[in-house]
Coordinates of C-alpha atoms in Angstrom, one line a residue:
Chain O
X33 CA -36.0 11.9 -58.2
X34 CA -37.5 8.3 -56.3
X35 CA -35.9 9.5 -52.7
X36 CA -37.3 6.2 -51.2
X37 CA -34.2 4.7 -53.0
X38 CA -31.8 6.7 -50.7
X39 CA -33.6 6.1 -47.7
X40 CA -31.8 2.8 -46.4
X41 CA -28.0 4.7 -47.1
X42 CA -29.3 7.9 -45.5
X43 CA -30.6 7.1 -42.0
X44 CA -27.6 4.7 -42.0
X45 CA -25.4 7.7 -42.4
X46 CA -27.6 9.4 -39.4
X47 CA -27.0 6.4 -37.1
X48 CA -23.3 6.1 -37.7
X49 CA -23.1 10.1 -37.1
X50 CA -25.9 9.3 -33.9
X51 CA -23.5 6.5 -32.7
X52 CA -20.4 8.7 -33.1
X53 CA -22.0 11.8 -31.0
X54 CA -23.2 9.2 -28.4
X55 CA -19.8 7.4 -27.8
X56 CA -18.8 10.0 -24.9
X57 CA -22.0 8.3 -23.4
X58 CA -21.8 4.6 -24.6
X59 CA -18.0 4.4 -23.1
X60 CA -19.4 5.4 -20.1
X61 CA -22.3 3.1 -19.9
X62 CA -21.1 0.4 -21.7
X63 CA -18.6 -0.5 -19.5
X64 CA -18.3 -4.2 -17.8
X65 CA -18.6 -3.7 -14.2
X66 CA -15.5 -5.3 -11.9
X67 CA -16.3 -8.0 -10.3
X68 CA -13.1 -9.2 -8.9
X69 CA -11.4 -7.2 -6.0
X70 CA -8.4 -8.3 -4.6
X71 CA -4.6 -7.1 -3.9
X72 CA -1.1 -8.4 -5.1
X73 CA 2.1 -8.6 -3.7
X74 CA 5.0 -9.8 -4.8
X75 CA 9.0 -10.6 -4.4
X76 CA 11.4 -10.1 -6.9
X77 CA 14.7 -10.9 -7.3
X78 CA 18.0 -8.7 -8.0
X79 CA 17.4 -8.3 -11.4
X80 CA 14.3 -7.5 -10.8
X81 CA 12.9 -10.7 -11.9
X82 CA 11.0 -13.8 -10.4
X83 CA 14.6 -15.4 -10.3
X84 CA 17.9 -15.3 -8.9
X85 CA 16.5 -14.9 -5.0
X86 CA 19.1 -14.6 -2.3
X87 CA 19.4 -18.3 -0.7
X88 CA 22.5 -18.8 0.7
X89 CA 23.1 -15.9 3.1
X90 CA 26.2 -14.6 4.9
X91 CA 26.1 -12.6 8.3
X92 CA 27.2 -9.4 7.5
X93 CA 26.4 -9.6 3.7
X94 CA 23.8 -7.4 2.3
X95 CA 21.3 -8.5 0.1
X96 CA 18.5 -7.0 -2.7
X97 CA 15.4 -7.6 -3.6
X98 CA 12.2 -5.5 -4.8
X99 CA 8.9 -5.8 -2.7
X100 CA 5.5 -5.1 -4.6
X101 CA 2.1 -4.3 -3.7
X102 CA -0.9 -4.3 -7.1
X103 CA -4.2 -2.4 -6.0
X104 CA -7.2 -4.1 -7.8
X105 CA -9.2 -3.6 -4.4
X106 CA -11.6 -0.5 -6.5
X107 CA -10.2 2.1 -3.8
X108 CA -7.2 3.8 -2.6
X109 CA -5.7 1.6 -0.5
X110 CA -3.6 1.7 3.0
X111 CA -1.1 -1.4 3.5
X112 CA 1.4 -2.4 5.9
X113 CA 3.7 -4.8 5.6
X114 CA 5.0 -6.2 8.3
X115 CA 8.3 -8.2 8.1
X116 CA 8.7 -11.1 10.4
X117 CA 11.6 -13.9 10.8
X118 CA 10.9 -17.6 11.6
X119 CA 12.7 -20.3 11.9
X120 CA 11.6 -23.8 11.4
X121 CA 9.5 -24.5 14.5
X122 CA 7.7 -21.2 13.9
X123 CA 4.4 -20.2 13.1
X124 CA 3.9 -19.3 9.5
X125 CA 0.7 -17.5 8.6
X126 CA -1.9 -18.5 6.2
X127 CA -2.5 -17.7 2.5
X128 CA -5.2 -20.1 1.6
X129 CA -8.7 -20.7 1.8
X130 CA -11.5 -17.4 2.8
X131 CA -9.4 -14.6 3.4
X132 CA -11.1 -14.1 6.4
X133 CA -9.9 -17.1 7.9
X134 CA -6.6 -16.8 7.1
X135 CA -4.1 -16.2 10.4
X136 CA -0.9 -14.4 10.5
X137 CA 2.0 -15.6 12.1
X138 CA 2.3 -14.9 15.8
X139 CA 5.5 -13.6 15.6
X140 CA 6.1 -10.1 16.6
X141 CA 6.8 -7.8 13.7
X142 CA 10.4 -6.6 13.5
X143 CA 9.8 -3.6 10.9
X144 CA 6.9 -2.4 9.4
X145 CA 6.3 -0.7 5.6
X146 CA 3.7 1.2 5.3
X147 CA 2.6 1.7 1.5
X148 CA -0.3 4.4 0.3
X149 CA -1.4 2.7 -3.4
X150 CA -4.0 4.2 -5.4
X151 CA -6.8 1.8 -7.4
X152 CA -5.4 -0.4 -9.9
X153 CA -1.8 0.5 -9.6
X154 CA 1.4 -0.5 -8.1
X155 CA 4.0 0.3 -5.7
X156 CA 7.7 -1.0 -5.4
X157 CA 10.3 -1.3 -2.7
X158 CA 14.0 -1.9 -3.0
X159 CA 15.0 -4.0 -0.4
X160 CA 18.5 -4.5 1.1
X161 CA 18.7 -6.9 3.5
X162 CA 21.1 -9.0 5.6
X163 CA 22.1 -10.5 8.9
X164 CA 24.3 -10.9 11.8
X165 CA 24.5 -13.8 13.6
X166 CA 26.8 -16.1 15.2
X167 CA 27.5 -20.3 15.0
X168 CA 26.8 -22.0 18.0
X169 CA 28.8 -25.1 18.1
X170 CA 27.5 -26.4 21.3
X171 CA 24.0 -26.2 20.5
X172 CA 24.4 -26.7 16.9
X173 CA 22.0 -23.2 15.9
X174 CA 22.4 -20.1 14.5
X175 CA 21.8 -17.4 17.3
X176 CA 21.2 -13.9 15.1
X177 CA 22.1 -10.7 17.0
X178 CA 20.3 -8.2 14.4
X179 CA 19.2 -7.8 11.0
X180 CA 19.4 -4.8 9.0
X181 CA 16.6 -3.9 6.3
X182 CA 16.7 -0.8 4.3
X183 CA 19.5 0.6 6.7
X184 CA 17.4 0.1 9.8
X185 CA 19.3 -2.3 12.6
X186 CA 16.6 -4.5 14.1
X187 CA 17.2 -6.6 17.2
X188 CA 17.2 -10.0 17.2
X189 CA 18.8 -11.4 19.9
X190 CA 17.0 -14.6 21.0
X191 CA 16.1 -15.5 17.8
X192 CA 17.5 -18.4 16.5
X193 CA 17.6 -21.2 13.5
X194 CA 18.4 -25.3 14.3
X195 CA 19.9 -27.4 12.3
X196 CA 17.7 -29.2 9.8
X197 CA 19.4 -32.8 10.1
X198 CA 17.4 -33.8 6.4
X199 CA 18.9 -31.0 4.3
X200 CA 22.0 -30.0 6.2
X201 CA 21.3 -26.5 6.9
X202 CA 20.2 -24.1 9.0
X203 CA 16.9 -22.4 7.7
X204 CA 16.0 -19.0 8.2
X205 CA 12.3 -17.8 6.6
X206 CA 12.1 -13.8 6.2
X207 CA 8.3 -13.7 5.8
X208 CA 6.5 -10.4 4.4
X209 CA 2.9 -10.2 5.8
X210 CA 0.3 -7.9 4.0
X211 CA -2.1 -6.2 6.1
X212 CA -5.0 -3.7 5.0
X213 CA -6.3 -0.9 7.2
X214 CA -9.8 0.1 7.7
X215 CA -11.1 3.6 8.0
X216 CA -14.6 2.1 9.5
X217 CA -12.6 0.0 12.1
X218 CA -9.4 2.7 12.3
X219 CA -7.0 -0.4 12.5
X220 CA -5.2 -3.1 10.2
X221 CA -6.1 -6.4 9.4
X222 CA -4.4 -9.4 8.2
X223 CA -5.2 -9.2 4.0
X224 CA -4.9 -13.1 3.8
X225 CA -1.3 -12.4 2.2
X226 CA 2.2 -13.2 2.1
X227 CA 5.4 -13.7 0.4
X228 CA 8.8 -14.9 2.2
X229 CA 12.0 -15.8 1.6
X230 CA 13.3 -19.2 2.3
X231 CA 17.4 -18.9 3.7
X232 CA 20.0 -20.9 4.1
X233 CA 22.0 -19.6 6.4
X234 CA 25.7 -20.4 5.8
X235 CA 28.4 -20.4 8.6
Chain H
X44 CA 25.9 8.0 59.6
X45 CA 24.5 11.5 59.8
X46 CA 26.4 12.6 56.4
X47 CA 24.7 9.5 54.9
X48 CA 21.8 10.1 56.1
X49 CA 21.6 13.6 54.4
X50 CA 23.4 12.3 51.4
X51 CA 20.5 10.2 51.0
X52 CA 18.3 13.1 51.6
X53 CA 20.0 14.8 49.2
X54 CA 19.7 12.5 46.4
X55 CA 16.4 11.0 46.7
X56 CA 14.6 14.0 45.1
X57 CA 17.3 13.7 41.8
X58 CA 16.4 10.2 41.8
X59 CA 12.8 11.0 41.9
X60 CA 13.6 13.7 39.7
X61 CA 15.1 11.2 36.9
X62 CA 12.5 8.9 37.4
X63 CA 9.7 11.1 36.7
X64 CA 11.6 12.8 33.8
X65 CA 12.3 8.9 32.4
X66 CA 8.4 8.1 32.3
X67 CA 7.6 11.5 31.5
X68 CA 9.8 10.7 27.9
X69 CA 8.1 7.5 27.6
X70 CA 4.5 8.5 27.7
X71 CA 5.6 11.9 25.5
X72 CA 7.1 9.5 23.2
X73 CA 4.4 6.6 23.0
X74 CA 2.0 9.8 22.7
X75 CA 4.0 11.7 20.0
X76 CA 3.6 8.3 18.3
X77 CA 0.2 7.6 18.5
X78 CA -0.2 11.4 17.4
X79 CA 1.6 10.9 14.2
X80 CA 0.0 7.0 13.4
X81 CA -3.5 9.3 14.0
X82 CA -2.4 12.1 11.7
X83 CA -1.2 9.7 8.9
X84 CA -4.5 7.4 9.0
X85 CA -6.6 11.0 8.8
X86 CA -4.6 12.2 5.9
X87 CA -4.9 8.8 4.1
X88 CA -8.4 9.2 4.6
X89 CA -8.7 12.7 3.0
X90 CA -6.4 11.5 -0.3
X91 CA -8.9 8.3 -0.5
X92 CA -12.0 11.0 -0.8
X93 CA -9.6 13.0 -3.4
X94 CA -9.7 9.7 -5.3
X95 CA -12.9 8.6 -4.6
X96 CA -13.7 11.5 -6.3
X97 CA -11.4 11.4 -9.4
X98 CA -8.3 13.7 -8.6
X99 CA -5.0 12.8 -9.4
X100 CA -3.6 11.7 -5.8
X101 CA -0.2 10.2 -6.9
X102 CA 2.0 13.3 -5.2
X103 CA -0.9 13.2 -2.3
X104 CA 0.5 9.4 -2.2
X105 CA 4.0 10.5 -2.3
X106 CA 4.0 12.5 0.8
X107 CA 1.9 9.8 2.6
X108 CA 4.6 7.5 1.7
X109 CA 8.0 9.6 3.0
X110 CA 5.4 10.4 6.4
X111 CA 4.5 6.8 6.7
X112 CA 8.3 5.8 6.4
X113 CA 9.4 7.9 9.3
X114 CA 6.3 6.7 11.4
X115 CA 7.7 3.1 11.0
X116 CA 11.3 4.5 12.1
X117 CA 9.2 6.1 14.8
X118 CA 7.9 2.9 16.0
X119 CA 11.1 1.0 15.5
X120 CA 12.8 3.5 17.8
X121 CA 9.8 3.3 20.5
X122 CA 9.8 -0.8 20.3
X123 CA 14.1 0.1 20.9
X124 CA 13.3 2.4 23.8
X125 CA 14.9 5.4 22.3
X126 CA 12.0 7.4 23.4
X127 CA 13.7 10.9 22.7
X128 CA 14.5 9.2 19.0
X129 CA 10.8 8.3 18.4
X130 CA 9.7 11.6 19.6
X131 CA 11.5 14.0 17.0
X132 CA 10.7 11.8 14.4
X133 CA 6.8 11.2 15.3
X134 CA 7.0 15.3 15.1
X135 CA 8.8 15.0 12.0
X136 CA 6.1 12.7 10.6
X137 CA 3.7 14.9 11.6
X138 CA 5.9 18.0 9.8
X139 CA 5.7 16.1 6.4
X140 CA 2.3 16.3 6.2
X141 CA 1.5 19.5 6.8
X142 CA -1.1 21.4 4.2
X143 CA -1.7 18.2 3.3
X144 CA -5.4 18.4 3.9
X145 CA -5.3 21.7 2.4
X146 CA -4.0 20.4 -0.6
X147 CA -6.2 17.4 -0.8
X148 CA -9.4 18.9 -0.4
X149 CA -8.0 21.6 -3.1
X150 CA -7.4 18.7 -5.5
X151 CA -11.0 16.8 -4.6
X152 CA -12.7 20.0 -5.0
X153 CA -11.2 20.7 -8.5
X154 CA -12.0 16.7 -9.3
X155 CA -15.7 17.5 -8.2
X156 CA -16.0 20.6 -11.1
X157 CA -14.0 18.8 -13.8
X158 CA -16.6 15.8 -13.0
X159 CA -19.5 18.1 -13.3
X160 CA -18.0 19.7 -16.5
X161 CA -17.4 15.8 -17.7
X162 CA -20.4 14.3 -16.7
X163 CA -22.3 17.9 -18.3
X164 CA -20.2 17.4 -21.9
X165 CA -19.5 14.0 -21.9
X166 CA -22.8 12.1 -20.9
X167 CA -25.5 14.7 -21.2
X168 CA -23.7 16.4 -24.2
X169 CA -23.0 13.3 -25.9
X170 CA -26.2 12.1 -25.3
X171 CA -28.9 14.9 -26.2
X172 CA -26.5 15.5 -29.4
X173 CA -26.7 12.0 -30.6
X174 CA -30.8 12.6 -30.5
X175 CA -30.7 15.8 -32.1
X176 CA -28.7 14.0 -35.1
X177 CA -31.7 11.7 -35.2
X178 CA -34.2 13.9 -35.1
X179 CA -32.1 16.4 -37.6
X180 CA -32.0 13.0 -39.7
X181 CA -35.6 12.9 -40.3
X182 CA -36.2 16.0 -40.1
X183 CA -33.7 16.5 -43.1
X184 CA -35.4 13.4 -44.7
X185 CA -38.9 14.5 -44.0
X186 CA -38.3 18.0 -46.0
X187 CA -36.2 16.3 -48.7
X188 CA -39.1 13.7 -49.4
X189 CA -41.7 16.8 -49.6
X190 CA -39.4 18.9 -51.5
X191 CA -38.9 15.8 -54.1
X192 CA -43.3 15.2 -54.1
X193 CA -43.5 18.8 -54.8
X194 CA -41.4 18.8 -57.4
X195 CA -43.1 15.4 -59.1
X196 CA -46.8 17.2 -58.7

């Protein structure tokens, strides 16, 4: 029998069966290295969908939405978020350019979530929120006494929202600041992140 | 103006007294607080080892969460004042995460062998096995090819 004939089919046979033995390996060291390392966060709405977000707010009504944090950073990961309130003539903090030059706002926080997330996964919030405040007729603003978030009252008195002459309301901004800690530091940073909510406060 | 006098006396210690025992519940509280913030950030770090090393941290996670919940109502109460509020639940942070370190280092420890016994089966395994196939191959093709020359002389 010419064996030379078989050769070609045989050793292909052996590599297939090499190959097959050595995947363990190959998916080990064949994988594409991550080059991108960042964090998401995200608000949803009621349904749990990028739609239907509260607008319109009424003091003393309560109102639900879902707050999200995505890992990608390669690590498990400590975040706070800190929620803030601004009106109009407030500082809003910064989302674009280096992350490193990105600035909160300068408000003071008036709750803060803390959220443990593990390397490329997620973590979820249900959020109820709402707000007491009072009309001012003689200054024409909304002066808030409190705002409750997840069943925690926080005080707000002093803060308050003027009437935007342009649009005809009185806007309220209920911003939610991402901030990272760091183990070599042992304290949080700004993470160049945030999502708000843009209200109308109706009176 | 003699009863007044030791009226005043009287009551200046109590005031002391409540004075003392209101800062004292401040700086307990702001300390209880700090306590807890410190305990969290050391048991994040040990469950970021745990996953640095490949364990399962999700229920590790869990517990960090609930803790890290009632350190913000901790904080919330300081920022309020309600010092004796922030205290009992800086300590009830603190309770949460008890044998947590315990339980993370157990879980990194396990992560470390099943890595080993991965690494040991799945890369070295894998590897030397795929060569021996080769070298089986032509071994096999070597003895085959003789065999079949044999036979032809």
């Amino acid at each position: 029998m010419d064996l030379s004939r078989y050769g070609v089919p045989f050793f292909v046979v052996v590599a297939v069966v090499a190959l097959l033995v050595a995947s363990p390996c190959l998916s080990r060291v064949l994988v594409w290295p991550r080059a991108e390392f960042f964090s998401e966060l995200w608000v949803l709405g009621s349904n749990h969908m990028a739609e239907d977000y509260p607008f319109n707010v009424s003091s003393g009504q309560s109102y639900r939405v879902y707050l999200g944090i995505g890992n990608q950073l390669g690590y498990c990961a400590y975040y706070r978020i800190e929620v803030k309130f601004r009106n109009e003539s407030q500082s809003m903090p910064s989302s674009f350019g280096a992350v490193e030059d990105r600035v909160p706002s300068d408000l003071p926080s008036l709750f803060n979530v803390s959220a443990f997330v593990a390397d490329q996964n997620s973590w979820e919030l249900p959020v109820t929120f709402g707000f007491d405040y009072e009309f001012n007729e003689t200054l024409v603003q909304v002066g808030f006494n409190s705002m409750t978030f997840n069943d925690n009252v926080l005080g707000m008195s002093g803060e308050s929202a003027g009437w935007n002459a342009t649009t005809s309301r009185f806007y309220g901004d209920l911003i939610f600041e991402l901030w990272l800690y760091s183990g070599s530091a042992d304290n949080f940073g700004y993470h160049g992140r945030f999502v708000d909510l843009k209200l109308n406060m109706t009176v | 103006m003699k009863i007044v006098a030791l009226l005043l006396l009287l009551t200046l210690p109590l005031a002391g007294f409540v004075v003392v025992g209101y800062c004292s519940s401040e700086a307990d509280a702001r300390a209880a607080v700090a306590q807890a913030s410190l305990r969290v950030s050391v048991c994040y770090s040990v469950a970021a080892d745990a996953a640095k090393a490949g364990a399962n941290v999700t229920g590790l996670l869990v517990m960090l969460d609930d803790a890290g919940l009632v350190l913000s109502r901790a904080e919330l109460a300081f920022g309020r004042g309600e010092f004796d509020s922030a205290s009992t639940l800086a300590h009830l942070c603190e309770e949460k995460l008890v044998g947590f370190e315990d339980g993370a280092v157990g879980l990194r420890d396990s992560a470390v062998r099943a890595g080993f016994l991965d690494f040991a089966f799945g890369v070295v395994g894998s590897a030397v096995g795929s060569v021996l196939v080769v070298v089986v191959g032509v071994v096999v093709w070597f003895c085959l090819k003789r065999r079949s020359a044999g036979k032809v002389v």
